[in-house]
Tab-separated table of C-alpha atoms in Angstrom:
chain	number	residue	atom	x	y	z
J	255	UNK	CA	57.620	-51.330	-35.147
J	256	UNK	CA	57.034	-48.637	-38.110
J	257	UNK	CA	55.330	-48.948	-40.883
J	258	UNK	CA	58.139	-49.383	-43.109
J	259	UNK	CA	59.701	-52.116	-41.315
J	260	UNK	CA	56.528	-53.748	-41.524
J	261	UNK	CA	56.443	-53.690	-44.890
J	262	UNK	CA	60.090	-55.268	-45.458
J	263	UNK	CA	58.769	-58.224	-42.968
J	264	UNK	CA	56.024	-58.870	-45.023
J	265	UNK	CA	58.259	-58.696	-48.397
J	266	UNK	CA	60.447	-61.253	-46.996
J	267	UNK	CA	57.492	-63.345	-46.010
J	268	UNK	CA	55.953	-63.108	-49.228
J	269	UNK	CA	59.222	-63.860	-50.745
J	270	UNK	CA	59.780	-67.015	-48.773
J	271	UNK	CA	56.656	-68.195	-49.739
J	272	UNK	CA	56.909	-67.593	-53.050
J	273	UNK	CA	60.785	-69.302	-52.974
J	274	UNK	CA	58.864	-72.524	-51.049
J	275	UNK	CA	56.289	-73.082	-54.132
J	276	UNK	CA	58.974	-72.720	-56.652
J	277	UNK	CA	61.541	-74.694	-54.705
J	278	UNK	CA	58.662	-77.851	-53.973
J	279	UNK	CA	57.692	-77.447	-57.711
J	280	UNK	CA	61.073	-77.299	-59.941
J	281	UNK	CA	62.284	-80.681	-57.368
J	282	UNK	CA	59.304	-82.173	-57.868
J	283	UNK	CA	59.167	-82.017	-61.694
J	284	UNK	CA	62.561	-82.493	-62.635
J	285	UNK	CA	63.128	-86.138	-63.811
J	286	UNK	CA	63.596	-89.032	-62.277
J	287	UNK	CA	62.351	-91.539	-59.659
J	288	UNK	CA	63.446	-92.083	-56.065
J	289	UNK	CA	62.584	-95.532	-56.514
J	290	UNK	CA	64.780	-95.931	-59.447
J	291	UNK	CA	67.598	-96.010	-56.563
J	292	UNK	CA	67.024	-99.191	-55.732
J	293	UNK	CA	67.180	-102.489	-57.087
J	294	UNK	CA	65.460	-103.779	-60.093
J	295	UNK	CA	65.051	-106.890	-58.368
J	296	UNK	CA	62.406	-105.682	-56.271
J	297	UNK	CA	58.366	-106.752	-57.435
J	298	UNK	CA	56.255	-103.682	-58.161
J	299	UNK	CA	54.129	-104.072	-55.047
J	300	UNK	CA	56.868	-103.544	-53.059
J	301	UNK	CA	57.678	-99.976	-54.707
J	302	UNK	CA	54.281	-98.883	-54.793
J	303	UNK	CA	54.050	-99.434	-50.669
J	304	UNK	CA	57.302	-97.953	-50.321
J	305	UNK	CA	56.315	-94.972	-52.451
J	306	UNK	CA	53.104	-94.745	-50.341
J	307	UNK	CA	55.123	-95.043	-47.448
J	308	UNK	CA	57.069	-91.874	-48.311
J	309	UNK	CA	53.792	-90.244	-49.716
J	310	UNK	CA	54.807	-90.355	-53.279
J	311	UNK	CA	51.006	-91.410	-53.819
J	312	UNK	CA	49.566	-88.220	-52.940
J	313	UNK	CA	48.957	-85.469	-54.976
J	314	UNK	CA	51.550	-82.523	-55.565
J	315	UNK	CA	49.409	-79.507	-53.734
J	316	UNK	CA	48.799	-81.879	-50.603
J	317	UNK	CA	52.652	-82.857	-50.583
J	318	UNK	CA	53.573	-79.185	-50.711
J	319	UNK	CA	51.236	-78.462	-48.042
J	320	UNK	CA	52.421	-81.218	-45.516
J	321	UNK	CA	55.912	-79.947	-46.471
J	322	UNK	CA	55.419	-76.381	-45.692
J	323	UNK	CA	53.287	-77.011	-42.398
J	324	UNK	CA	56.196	-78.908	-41.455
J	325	UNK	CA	58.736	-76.405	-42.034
J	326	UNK	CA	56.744	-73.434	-40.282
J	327	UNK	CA	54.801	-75.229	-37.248
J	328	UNK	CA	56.646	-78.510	-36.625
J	329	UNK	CA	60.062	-78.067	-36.717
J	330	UNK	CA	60.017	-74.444	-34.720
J	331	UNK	CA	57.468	-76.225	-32.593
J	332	UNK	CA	60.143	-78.916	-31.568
J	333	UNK	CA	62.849	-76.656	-31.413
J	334	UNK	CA	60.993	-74.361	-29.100
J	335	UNK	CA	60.109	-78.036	-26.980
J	336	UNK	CA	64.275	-78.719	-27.087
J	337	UNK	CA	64.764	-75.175	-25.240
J	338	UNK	CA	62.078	-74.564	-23.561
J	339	UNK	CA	60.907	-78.184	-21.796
J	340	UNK	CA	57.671	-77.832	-23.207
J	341	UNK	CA	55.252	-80.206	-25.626
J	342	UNK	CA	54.086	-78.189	-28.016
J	343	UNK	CA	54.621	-80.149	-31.287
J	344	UNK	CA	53.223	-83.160	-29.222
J	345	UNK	CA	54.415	-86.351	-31.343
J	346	UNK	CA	53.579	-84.341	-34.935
J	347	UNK	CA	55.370	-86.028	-37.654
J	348	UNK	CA	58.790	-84.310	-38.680
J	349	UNK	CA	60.360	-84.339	-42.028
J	350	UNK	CA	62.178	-87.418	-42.424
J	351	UNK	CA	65.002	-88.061	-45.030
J	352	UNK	CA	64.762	-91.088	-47.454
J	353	UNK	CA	67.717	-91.608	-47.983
J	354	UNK	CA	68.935	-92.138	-43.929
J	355	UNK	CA	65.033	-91.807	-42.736
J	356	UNK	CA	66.391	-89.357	-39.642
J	357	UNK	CA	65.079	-85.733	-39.015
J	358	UNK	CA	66.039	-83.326	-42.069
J	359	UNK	CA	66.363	-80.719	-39.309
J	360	UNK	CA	68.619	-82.757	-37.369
J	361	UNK	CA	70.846	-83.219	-40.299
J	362	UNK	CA	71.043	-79.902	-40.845
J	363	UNK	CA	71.847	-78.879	-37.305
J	364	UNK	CA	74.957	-80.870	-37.168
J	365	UNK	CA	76.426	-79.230	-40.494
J	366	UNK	CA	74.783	-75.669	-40.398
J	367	UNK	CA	77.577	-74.644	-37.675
J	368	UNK	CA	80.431	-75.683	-40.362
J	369	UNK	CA	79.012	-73.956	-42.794
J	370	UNK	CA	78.302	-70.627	-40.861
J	371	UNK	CA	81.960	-70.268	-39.440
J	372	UNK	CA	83.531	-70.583	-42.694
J	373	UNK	CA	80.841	-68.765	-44.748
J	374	UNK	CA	80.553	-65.934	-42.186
J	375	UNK	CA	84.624	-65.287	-41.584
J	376	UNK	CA	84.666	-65.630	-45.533
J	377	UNK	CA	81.871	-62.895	-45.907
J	378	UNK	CA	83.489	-60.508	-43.522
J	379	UNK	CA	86.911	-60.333	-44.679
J	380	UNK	CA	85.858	-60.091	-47.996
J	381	UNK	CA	83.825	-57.548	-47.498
J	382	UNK	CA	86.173	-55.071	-44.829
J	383	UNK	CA	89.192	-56.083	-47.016
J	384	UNK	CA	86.800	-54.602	-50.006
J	385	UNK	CA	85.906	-51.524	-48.452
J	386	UNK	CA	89.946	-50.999	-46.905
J	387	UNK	CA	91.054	-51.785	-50.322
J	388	UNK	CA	88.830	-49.292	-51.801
J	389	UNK	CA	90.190	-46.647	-49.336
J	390	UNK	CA	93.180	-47.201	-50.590
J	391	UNK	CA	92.440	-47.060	-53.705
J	392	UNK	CA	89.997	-43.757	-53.883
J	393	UNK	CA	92.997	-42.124	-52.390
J	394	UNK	CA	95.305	-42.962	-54.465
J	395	UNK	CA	93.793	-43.441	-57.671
J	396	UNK	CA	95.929	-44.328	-60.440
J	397	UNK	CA	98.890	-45.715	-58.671
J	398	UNK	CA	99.982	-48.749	-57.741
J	399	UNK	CA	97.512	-49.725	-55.017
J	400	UNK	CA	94.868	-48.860	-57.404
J	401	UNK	CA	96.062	-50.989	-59.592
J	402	UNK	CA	96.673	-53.970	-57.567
J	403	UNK	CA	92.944	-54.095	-56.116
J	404	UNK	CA	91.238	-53.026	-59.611
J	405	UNK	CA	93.429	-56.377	-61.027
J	406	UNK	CA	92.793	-58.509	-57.938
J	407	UNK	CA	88.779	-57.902	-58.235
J	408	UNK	CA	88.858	-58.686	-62.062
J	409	UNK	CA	90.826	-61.842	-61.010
J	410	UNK	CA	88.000	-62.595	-58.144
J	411	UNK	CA	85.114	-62.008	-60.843
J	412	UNK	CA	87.184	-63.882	-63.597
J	413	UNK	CA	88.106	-66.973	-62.054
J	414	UNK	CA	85.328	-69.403	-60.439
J	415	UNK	CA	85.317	-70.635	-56.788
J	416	UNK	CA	86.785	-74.762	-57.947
J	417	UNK	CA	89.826	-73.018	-59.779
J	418	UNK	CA	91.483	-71.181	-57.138
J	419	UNK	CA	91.031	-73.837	-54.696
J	420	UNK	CA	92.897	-75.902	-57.492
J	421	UNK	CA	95.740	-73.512	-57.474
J	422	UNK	CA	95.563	-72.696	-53.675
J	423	UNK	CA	96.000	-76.200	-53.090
J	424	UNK	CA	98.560	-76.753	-55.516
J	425	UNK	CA	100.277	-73.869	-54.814
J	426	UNK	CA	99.922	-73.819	-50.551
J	427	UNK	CA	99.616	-77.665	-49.868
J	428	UNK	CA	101.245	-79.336	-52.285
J	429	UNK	CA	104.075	-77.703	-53.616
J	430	UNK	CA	105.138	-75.535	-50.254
J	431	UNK	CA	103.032	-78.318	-47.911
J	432	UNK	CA	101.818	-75.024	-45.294
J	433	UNK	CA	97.852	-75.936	-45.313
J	434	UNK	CA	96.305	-79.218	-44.935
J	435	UNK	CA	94.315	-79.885	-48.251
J	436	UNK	CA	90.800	-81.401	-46.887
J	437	UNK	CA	89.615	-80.031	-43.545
J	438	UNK	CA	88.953	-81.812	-40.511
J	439	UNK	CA	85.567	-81.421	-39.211
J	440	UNK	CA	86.012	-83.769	-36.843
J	441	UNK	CA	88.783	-81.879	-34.630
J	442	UNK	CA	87.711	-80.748	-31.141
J	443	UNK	CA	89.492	-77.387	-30.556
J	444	UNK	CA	90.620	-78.280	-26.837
J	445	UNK	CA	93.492	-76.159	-26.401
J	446	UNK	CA	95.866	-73.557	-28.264
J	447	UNK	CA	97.293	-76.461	-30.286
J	448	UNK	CA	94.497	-77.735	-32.009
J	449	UNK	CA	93.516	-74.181	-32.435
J	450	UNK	CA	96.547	-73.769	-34.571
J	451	UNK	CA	94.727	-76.651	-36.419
J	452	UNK	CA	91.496	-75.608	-36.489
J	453	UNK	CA	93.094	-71.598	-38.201
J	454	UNK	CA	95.556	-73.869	-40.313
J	455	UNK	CA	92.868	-75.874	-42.170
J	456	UNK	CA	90.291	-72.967	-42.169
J	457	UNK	CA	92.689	-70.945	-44.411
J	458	UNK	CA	92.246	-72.291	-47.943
J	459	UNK	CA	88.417	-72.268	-47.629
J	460	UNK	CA	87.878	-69.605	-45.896
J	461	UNK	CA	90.350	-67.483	-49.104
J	462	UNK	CA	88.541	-69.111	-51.728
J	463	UNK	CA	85.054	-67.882	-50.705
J	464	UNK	CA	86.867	-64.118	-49.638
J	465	UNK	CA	88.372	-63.539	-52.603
J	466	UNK	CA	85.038	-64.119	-54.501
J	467	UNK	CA	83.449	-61.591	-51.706
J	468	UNK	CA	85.737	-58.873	-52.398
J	469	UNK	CA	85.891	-59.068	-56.005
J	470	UNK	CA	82.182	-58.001	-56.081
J	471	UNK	CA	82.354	-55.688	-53.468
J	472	UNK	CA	85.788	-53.827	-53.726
J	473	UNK	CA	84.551	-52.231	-57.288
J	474	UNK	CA	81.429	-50.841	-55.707
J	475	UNK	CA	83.177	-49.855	-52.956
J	476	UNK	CA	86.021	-48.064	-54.293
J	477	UNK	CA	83.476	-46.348	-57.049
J	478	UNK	CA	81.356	-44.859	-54.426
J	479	UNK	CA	84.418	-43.549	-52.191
J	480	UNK	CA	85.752	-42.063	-55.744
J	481	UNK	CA	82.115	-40.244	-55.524
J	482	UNK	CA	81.696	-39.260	-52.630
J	483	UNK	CA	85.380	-38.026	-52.868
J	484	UNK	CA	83.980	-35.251	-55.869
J	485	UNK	CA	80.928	-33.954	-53.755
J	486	UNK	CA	81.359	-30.227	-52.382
J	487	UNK	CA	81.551	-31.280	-48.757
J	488	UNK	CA	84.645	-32.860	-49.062
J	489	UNK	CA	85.693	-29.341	-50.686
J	490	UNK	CA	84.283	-27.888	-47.832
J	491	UNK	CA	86.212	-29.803	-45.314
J	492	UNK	CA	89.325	-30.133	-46.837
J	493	UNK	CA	89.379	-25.818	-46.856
J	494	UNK	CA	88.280	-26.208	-43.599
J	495	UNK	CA	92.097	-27.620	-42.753
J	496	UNK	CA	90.841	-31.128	-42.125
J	497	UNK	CA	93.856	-34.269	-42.431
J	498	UNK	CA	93.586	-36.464	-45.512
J	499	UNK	CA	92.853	-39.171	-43.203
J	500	UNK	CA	89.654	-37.448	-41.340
J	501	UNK	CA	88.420	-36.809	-44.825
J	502	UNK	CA	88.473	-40.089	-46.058
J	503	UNK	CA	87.222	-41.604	-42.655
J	504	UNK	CA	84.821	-39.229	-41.601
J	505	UNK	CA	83.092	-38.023	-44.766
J	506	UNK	CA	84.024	-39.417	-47.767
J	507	UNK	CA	83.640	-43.092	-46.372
J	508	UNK	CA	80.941	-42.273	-44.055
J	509	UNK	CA	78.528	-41.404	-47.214
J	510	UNK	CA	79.798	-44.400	-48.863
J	511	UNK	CA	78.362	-47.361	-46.408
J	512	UNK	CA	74.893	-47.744	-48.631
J	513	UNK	CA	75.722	-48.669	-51.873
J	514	UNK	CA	78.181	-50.920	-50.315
J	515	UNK	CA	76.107	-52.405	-48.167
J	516	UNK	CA	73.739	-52.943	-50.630
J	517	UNK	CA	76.405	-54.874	-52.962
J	518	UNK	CA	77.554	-56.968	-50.196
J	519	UNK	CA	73.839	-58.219	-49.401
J	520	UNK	CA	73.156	-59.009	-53.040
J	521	UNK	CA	76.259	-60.551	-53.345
J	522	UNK	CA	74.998	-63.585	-50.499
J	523	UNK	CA	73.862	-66.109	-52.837
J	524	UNK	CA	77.085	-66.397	-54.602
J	525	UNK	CA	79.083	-66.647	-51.995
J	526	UNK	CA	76.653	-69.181	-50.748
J	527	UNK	CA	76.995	-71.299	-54.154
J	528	UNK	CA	80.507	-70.463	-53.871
J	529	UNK	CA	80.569	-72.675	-50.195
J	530	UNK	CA	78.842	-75.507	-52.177
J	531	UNK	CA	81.507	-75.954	-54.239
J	532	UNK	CA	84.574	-75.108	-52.178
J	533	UNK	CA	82.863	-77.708	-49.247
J	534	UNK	CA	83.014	-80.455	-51.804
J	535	UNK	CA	86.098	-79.874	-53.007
J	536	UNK	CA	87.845	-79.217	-49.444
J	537	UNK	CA	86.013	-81.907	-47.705
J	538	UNK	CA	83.974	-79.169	-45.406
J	539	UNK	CA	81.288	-81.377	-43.982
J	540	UNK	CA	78.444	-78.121	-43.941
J	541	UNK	CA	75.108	-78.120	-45.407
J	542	UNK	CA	76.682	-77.640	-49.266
J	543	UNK	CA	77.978	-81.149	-49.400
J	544	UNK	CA	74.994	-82.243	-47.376
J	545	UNK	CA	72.800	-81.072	-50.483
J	546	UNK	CA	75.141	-82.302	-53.260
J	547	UNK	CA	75.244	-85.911	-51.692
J	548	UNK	CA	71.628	-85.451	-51.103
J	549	UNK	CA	71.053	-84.550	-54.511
J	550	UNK	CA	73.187	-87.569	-56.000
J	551	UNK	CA	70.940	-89.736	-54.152
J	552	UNK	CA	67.382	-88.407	-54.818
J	553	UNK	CA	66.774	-87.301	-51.404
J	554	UNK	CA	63.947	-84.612	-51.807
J	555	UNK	CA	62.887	-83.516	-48.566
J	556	UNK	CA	66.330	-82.573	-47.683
J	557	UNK	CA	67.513	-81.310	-50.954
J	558	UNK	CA	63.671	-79.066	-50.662
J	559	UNK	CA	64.510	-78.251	-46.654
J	560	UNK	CA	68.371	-77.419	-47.346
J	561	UNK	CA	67.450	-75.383	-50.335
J	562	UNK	CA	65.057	-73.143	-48.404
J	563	UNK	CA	67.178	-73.003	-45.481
J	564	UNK	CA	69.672	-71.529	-47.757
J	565	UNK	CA	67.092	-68.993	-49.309
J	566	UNK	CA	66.106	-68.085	-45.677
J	567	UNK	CA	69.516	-66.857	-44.974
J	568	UNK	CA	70.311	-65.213	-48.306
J	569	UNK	CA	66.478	-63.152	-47.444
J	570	UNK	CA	67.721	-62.345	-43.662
J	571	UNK	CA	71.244	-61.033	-44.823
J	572	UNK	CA	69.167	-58.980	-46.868
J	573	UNK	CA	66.871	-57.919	-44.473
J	574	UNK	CA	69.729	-56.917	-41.719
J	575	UNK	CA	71.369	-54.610	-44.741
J	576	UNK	CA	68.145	-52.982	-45.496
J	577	UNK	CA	67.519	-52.138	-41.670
J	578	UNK	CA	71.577	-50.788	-41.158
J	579	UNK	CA	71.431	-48.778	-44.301
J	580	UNK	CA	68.172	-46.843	-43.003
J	581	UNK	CA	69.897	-46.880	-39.628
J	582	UNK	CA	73.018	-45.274	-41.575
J	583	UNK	CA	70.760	-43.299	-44.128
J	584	UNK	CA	67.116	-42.345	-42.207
J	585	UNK	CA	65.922	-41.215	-46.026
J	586	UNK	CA	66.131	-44.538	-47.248
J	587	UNK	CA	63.660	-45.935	-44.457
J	588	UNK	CA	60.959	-45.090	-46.731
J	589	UNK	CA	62.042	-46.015	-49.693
């Protein structure tokens, strides 16, 4: 690996670690008891063994500590036992969710998948039907295609995530009854019919979260095609005799893949706060309700584990743009 590589890996390292103290410390000060769940009924002694049981007793730094060897030793450790038939982690103590007292990890591992398919399909629509829009657009600026996509990506930025699933759903289920209005996450896709299902209830979600995707890419997008567009190369090549559609394909869009690359990995963390909300409100059962109904209930380890989880994948989304732009751009390698 090079040098500059190396350096990124450490960044996101660093970062993660930073994200893990923060994360443990903001959930661990905010207010409120985990034992003011349950009922008043119960005798003192009772709550202080039950919050020695869950380790409540202990101070913060060796909490944070258990926590993080957990989350970097343990849990890969038993994962790599799962695949591999081996015993590495050996009977080491997992972390355990108070409010159902099963594996965080295993929680997460039956909702991750539900959130990835309808996160990822979300992500890459929005973000090809940004850059084709902005194609579109950079060629013919100041007509009606222009137009539409510079109004539909004010409309994306303008309007939040829980409003145009209210108007999706009034408009698509309701009124013209096309789309299911909750999703099914139940359904076994067995055949062609229940993939009609599975496409028909993935629509409404899937819309919501693209829409909010190519909002904040499509104006990037379409501003860097309208620059590259003015450099002397395209001059060059359109004397040269090349088509319109060569041009735009070959050069103009070619020398346009950074900056959007670089808007569509900072844009990851709203389109993952986006899925929270549009998985409540659609009834997606992915690791956004998870951490709401975790949160309602004062479940910390698996409001702490989802939350990094989450800040994991918003860093390696990251990460894979940085290493295609300096595949795309070599100069930027060094940055």
């Amino acid at each position: 690996m090079r040098p500059p590589f190396l350096r990124r890996l450490l960044m996101v390292v660093s970062t993660l670690l930073v994200v893990s103290g923060l994360v443990f410390l903001l959930l661990d000060l905010a207010p409120g008891d985990p034992m003011s769940q349950l009922p008043p009924s119960i005798p003192e002694d009772v709550r202080a063994e039950m919050r020695s049981a869950l380790g409540l007793d202990q101070p913060a730094p060796e909490r944070y500590a258990r926590w993080l060897w957990q989350m970097l030793v343990v849990e890969p450790a038993i994962a790599a036992d799962a695949l591999l038939d081996t015993d590495l982690a050996a009977g080491a103590p997992r972390i355990l969710s108070w409010q159902t007292r099963a594996p965080v990890m295993s929680l997460i591992a039956q909702r991750l998948p539900q959130t990835l398919v309808v996160v990822g399909l979300a992500y890459l629509l929005g973000t090809f039907g940004a850059i084709a829009l902005s194609i579109g657009s950079a060629a013919r600026r100041g007509r009606t295609l222009d137009r539409a996509g510079t109004g539909l990506a004010a409309m994306g930025h303008a309007l939040p995530p829980f409003f145009t699933a209210a108007v999706l759903i009034y408009v698509f289920a309701i009124r013209l009854e096309w789309l299911p209005t909750t999703y099914d996450t139940t359904l076994a896709v067995t055949g062609w019919d229940s993939a009609a299902v599975q496409i028909r209830q993935m629509i409404l979600p899937v819309a919501v979260l693209s829409l909010q995707t190519l909002a904040q890419t499509v104006r990037y997008s379409r501003a860097a095609m309208l620059d590259a567009l003015a450099q002397d190369y395209i001059l060059t090549a359109r004397a040269k005799g090349l088509g319109a559609r060569r041009v735009l394909l070959g050069h103009a869009l070619r020398n346009s893949w950074v900056p959007v690359l670089t808007v569509a990995a900072l844009g990851a963390p709203q389109v993952f706060a986006g899925a929270i909300v549009t998985e409540q409100i659609f009834g997606v059962n992915g690791i956004g309700q998870l951490l709401i109904q975790s949160l309602q209930a004062g479940d910390l380890p698996t409001v702490q584990t989802v939350t990094m989880l989450i800040a994991v994948l918003i860093v390696l989304a990251n990460l894979g743009a940085d290493v295609l732009i300096a595949r795309i751009d070599p100069r930027t390698a060094h940055a």
